[in-house]
Amino acid sequence: MNPTETAPTTDLEHSPVGELVHSHATGAQWLSRYNSSLLGVFGTPQRVLVRGSGCLVWDADGKEYLDLLGGIAVNALGHAHPFVTSVISSQLATLGHVSNFFTSPTQIALAEKLLEITRAPAGSKVFFANSGTEAVEAAFKLARRNAGPEAQPRTRIIALEGAFHGRTMGALALTAKEAYRAPFAPLPGGVEHLPFGDIDALRAAVDNTVAAVFLEPIQGEAGVRPLPDGYLRAAREATSAAGALLILDEVQTGIGRTGKWLASEDAGIMPDAVTLAKGLGGGFPIGALVTYGPDTSALLTAGQHGTTFGGNPVATAAALATLHVLENQQVLGHVREVGEHLRAGLAAVDGVTEVRGEGLLIGFDLDADVAPAVVTAGLGAGFIVNSPGPRTIRLAPPLILTTEQADRFLAALPALLQTAKDAQ
Ligand SMILES: Cc1ncc(COP(=O)(O)O)c(C=O)c1O
């Protein structure tokens, strides 16, 4: 075919992708090809997934799973949501990509919608990226632009022990875990990690040499660890007094995950910037930085930052569709209810020592170091969960998880714990 000709219409079934989805290769065969062709940064994946619907996914061997991880807090509306799917397809069939020499209605409408749901004041602005780490990277550059006067420059940036902000170099400098950082030294300088949740340490550290403080309202990767009450307010007071930016990383906690648009909503403070990603696109890659008010928004000017794909029409249409469903089907109230039900159920399970989190971002601790074995037992029994620590399990399921699905997991959990302990 002449490449300038329009390709004949083809359905997925008869395309090269359809052939892959319907391939008879086993999971083991796929994984062997995976290990020969993909860089080993993720190790060997647990399963080869071929299909999803709502909160369920199926692997290449035909086994069904209840997905209680949701692509790590990404699949807000589950898999293959019909409305999101049709909006993405229609947008792609209309206009797929334009570059940032141009804009598109979906990009503008999504920016306006994000300013509304994040309660950003007049003069606030949005920058679109493609992932969480890129949203944080933009925030890092924003922080550097809060440079202070030449006589007293703001060279320091504060983050917390246990923090996870991403894997690109700026975001990695903010991430605390030594195993992630050490192989890539030297990282961008000036970042200090303070003890988690220690308000006095924060007050002592923040002065006019600090450009920004980065905080996750709930540390997801550290095992779903919420900041103590009063911490965000104290951080706002200390940063305001010192002229430092308060930047909240809501990549994991934002967009309804905790039953609110932002996990920080109830703290009654206004940050200087918020990063978003994960659930925003309902499974389609997109990240965003919201800068609050005209002064902070003026810190990054024309030419100082950019990305080819950021704010792409398909990604922004996917996010608009996701936000539309979350809003119009009262999903946030549902998240609060099912989350509360799930946490209460978990707290009653023998062997569970602590339950943390809000909405459908839940971490629970076990009475033994068997969390990775629980993940394996879960896969065997048809449940996808995650272990961010040796005795911690994290759940971040689609926000449409039903009470019945939550109950199915609660009923299975005692046996999963037993299987995990027996395997030790
Ligand atoms: C709080 C937070 N920030 C940033 C990131 C990085 O996002 P991404 O993996 O999309 O780059 C994550 C990912 O887990 C996160 O939880």
PDB file of N, CA and C in Angstrom, residues 295-335:
ATOM      1  N   ASP A 295       1.651  34.335  41.210  1.00  0.00           N
ATOM      2  CA  ASP A 295       3.088  34.491  41.478  1.00  0.00           C
ATOM      3  C   ASP A 295       3.835  33.177  41.241  1.00  0.00           C
ATOM      4  N   THR A 296       3.312  32.094  41.809  1.00  0.00           N
ATOM      5  CA  THR A 296       3.954  30.787  41.600  1.00  0.00           C
ATOM      6  C   THR A 296       3.880  30.396  40.125  1.00  0.00           C
ATOM      7  N   SER A 297       2.739  30.687  39.499  1.00  0.00           N
ATOM      8  CA  SER A 297       2.564  30.305  38.084  1.00  0.00           C
ATOM      9  C   SER A 297       3.515  31.068  37.177  1.00  0.00           C
ATOM     10  N   ALA A 298       3.995  32.226  37.631  1.00  0.00           N
ATOM     11  CA  ALA A 298       4.902  33.038  36.798  1.00  0.00           C
ATOM     12  C   ALA A 298       6.358  32.580  36.923  1.00  0.00           C
ATOM     13  N   LEU A 299       6.615  31.611  37.803  1.00  0.00           N
ATOM     14  CA  LEU A 299       8.020  31.205  38.011  1.00  0.00           C
ATOM     15  C   LEU A 299       8.608  30.510  36.787  1.00  0.00           C
ATOM     16  N   LEU A 300       7.794  29.728  36.087  1.00  0.00           N
ATOM     17  CA  LEU A 300       8.284  29.062  34.868  1.00  0.00           C
ATOM     18  C   LEU A 300       7.754  29.830  33.654  1.00  0.00           C
ATOM     19  N   THR A 301       8.653  30.315  32.830  1.00  0.00           N
ATOM     20  CA  THR A 301       8.244  31.171  31.712  1.00  0.00           C
ATOM     21  C   THR A 301       8.541  30.493  30.371  1.00  0.00           C
ATOM     22  N   ALA A 302       8.131  31.137  29.298  1.00  0.00           N
ATOM     23  CA  ALA A 302       8.240  30.557  27.950  1.00  0.00           C
ATOM     24  C   ALA A 302       9.646  30.033  27.689  1.00  0.00           C
ATOM     25  N   GLY A 303       9.748  28.792  27.262  1.00  0.00           N
ATOM     26  CA  GLY A 303      11.026  28.195  26.915  1.00  0.00           C
ATOM     27  C   GLY A 303      11.718  27.481  28.059  1.00  0.00           C
ATOM     28  N   GLN A 304      11.221  27.646  29.284  1.00  0.00           N
ATOM     29  CA  GLN A 304      11.940  27.047  30.421  1.00  0.00           C
ATOM     30  C   GLN A 304      11.584  25.589  30.684  1.00  0.00           C
ATOM     31  N   HIS A 305      10.515  25.107  30.084  1.00  0.00           N
ATOM     32  CA  HIS A 305      10.180  23.690  30.259  1.00  0.00           C
ATOM     33  C   HIS A 305       9.314  23.238  29.087  1.00  0.00           C
ATOM     34  N   GLY A 306       9.240  21.953  28.863  1.00  0.00           N
ATOM     35  CA  GLY A 306       8.417  21.470  27.766  1.00  0.00           C
ATOM     36  C   GLY A 306       8.519  19.974  27.597  1.00  0.00           C
ATOM     37  N   THR A 307       7.653  19.411  26.767  1.00  0.00           N
ATOM     38  CA  THR A 307       7.644  17.994  26.436  1.00  0.00           C
ATOM     39  C   THR A 307       6.803  17.812  25.167  1.00  0.00           C
ATOM     40  N   THR A 308       7.221  16.913  24.305  1.00  0.00           N
ATOM     41  CA  THR A 308       6.517  16.733  23.030  1.00  0.00           C
ATOM     42  C   THR A 308       5.084  16.240  23.222  1.00  0.00           C
ATOM     43  N   PHE A 309       4.923  15.220  24.073  1.00  0.00           N
ATOM     44  CA  PHE A 309       3.609  14.577  24.168  1.00  0.00           C
ATOM     45  C   PHE A 309       2.659  15.239  25.165  1.00  0.00           C
ATOM     46  N   GLY A 310       3.196  16.041  26.095  1.00  0.00           N
ATOM     47  CA  GLY A 310       2.381  16.545  27.208  1.00  0.00           C
ATOM     48  C   GLY A 310       1.137  17.285  26.737  1.00  0.00           C
ATOM     49  N   GLY A 311      -0.026  16.920  27.310  1.00  0.00           N
ATOM     50  CA  GLY A 311      -1.270  17.601  26.967  1.00  0.00           C
ATOM     51  C   GLY A 311      -1.840  17.167  25.629  1.00  0.00           C
ATOM     52  N   ASN A 312      -1.375  16.035  25.145  1.00  0.00           N
ATOM     53  CA  ASN A 312      -1.817  15.467  23.872  1.00  0.00           C
ATOM     54  C   ASN A 312      -3.346  15.287  23.853  1.00  0.00           C
ATOM     55  N   PRO A 313      -4.005  15.504  22.715  1.00  0.00           N
ATOM     56  CA  PRO A 313      -5.477  15.461  22.673  1.00  0.00           C
ATOM     57  C   PRO A 313      -6.069  14.151  23.190  1.00  0.00           C
ATOM     58  N   VAL A 314      -5.416  13.023  22.912  1.00  0.00           N
ATOM     59  CA  VAL A 314      -6.002  11.742  23.336  1.00  0.00           C
ATOM     60  C   VAL A 314      -5.889  11.598  24.862  1.00  0.00           C
ATOM     61  N   ALA A 315      -4.717  11.941  25.406  1.00  0.00           N
ATOM     62  CA  ALA A 315      -4.522  11.822  26.855  1.00  0.00           C
ATOM     63  C   ALA A 315      -5.466  12.766  27.602  1.00  0.00           C
ATOM     64  N   THR A 316      -5.620  13.974  27.103  1.00  0.00           N
ATOM     65  CA  THR A 316      -6.480  14.928  27.813  1.00  0.00           C
ATOM     66  C   THR A 316      -7.954  14.537  27.648  1.00  0.00           C
ATOM     67  N   ALA A 317      -8.314  13.946  26.504  1.00  0.00           N
ATOM     68  CA  ALA A 317      -9.689  13.446  26.331  1.00  0.00           C
ATOM     69  C   ALA A 317      -9.945  12.286  27.292  1.00  0.00           C
ATOM     70  N   ALA A 318      -8.947  11.416  27.446  1.00  0.00           N
ATOM     71  CA  ALA A 318      -9.092  10.281  28.380  1.00  0.00           C
ATOM     72  C   ALA A 318      -9.321  10.801  29.800  1.00  0.00           C
ATOM     73  N   ALA A 319      -8.576  11.832  30.177  1.00  0.00           N
ATOM     74  CA  ALA A 319      -8.722  12.386  31.528  1.00  0.00           C
ATOM     75  C   ALA A 319     -10.073  13.073  31.687  1.00  0.00           C
ATOM     76  N   LEU A 320     -10.509  13.807  30.673  1.00  0.00           N
ATOM     77  CA  LEU A 320     -11.830  14.458  30.758  1.00  0.00           C
ATOM     78  C   LEU A 320     -12.924  13.407  30.922  1.00  0.00           C
ATOM     79  N   ALA A 321     -12.799  12.302  30.168  1.00  0.00           N
ATOM     80  CA  ALA A 321     -13.805  11.234  30.260  1.00  0.00           C
ATOM     81  C   ALA A 321     -13.783  10.606  31.663  1.00  0.00           C
ATOM     82  N   THR A 322     -12.584  10.381  32.186  1.00  0.00           N
ATOM     83  CA  THR A 322     -12.445   9.775  33.520  1.00  0.00           C
ATOM     84  C   THR A 322     -13.056  10.685  34.588  1.00  0.00           C
ATOM     85  N   LEU A 323     -12.706  11.965  34.547  1.00  0.00           N
ATOM     86  CA  LEU A 323     -13.232  12.912  35.545  1.00  0.00           C
ATOM     87  C   LEU A 323     -14.759  13.017  35.432  1.00  0.00           C
ATOM     88  N   HIS A 324     -15.252  12.972  34.194  1.00  0.00           N
ATOM     89  CA  HIS A 324     -16.699  13.052  33.973  1.00  0.00           C
ATOM     90  C   HIS A 324     -17.417  11.901  34.689  1.00  0.00           C
ATOM     91  N   VAL A 325     -16.897  10.692  34.517  1.00  0.00           N
ATOM     92  CA  VAL A 325     -17.545   9.537  35.149  1.00  0.00           C
ATOM     93  C   VAL A 325     -17.402   9.619  36.676  1.00  0.00           C
ATOM     94  N   LEU A 326     -16.199   9.962  37.146  1.00  0.00           N
ATOM     95  CA  LEU A 326     -15.992  10.051  38.602  1.00  0.00           C
ATOM     96  C   LEU A 326     -16.990  11.038  39.210  1.00  0.00           C
ATOM     97  N   GLU A 327     -17.226  12.136  38.523  1.00  0.00           N
ATOM     98  CA  GLU A 327     -18.087  13.192  39.046  1.00  0.00           C
ATOM     99  C   GLU A 327     -19.562  12.832  38.907  1.00  0.00           C
ATOM    100  N   ASN A 328     -19.952  12.366  37.719  1.00  0.00           N
ATOM    101  CA  ASN A 328     -21.374  12.187  37.448  1.00  0.00           C
ATOM    102  C   ASN A 328     -21.945  10.901  38.008  1.00  0.00           C
ATOM    103  N   GLN A 329     -21.094   9.963  38.338  1.00  0.00           N
ATOM    104  CA  GLN A 329     -21.616   8.727  38.932  1.00  0.00           C
ATOM    105  C   GLN A 329     -21.274   8.646  40.417  1.00  0.00           C
ATOM    106  N   GLN A 330     -21.010   9.803  41.010  1.00  0.00           N
ATOM    107  CA  GLN A 330     -20.760   9.889  42.469  1.00  0.00           C
ATOM    108  C   GLN A 330     -19.768   8.820  42.949  1.00  0.00           C
ATOM    109  N   VAL A 331     -18.700   8.663  42.210  1.00  0.00           N
ATOM    110  CA  VAL A 331     -17.742   7.607  42.540  1.00  0.00           C
ATOM    111  C   VAL A 331     -16.981   7.933  43.844  1.00  0.00           C
ATOM    112  N   LEU A 332     -16.760   9.218  44.116  1.00  0.00           N
ATOM    113  CA  LEU A 332     -15.959   9.554  45.302  1.00  0.00           C
ATOM    114  C   LEU A 332     -16.648   9.109  46.600  1.00  0.00           C
ATOM    115  N   GLY A 333     -17.980   9.281  46.664  1.00  0.00           N
ATOM    116  CA  GLY A 333     -18.738   8.819  47.835  1.00  0.00           C
ATOM    117  C   GLY A 333     -18.642   7.307  47.946  1.00  0.00           C
ATOM    118  N   HIS A 334     -18.716   6.636  46.812  1.00  0.00           N
ATOM    119  CA  HIS A 334     -18.606   5.172  46.777  1.00  0.00           C
ATOM    120  C   HIS A 334     -17.233   4.733  47.313  1.00  0.00           C
ATOM    121  N   VAL A 335     -16.189   5.458  46.914  1.00  0.00           N
ATOM    122  CA  VAL A 335     -14.821   5.130  47.365  1.00  0.00           C
ATOM    123  C   VAL A 335     -14.741   5.217  48.893  1.00  0.00           C
TER     124      VAL A 335
END
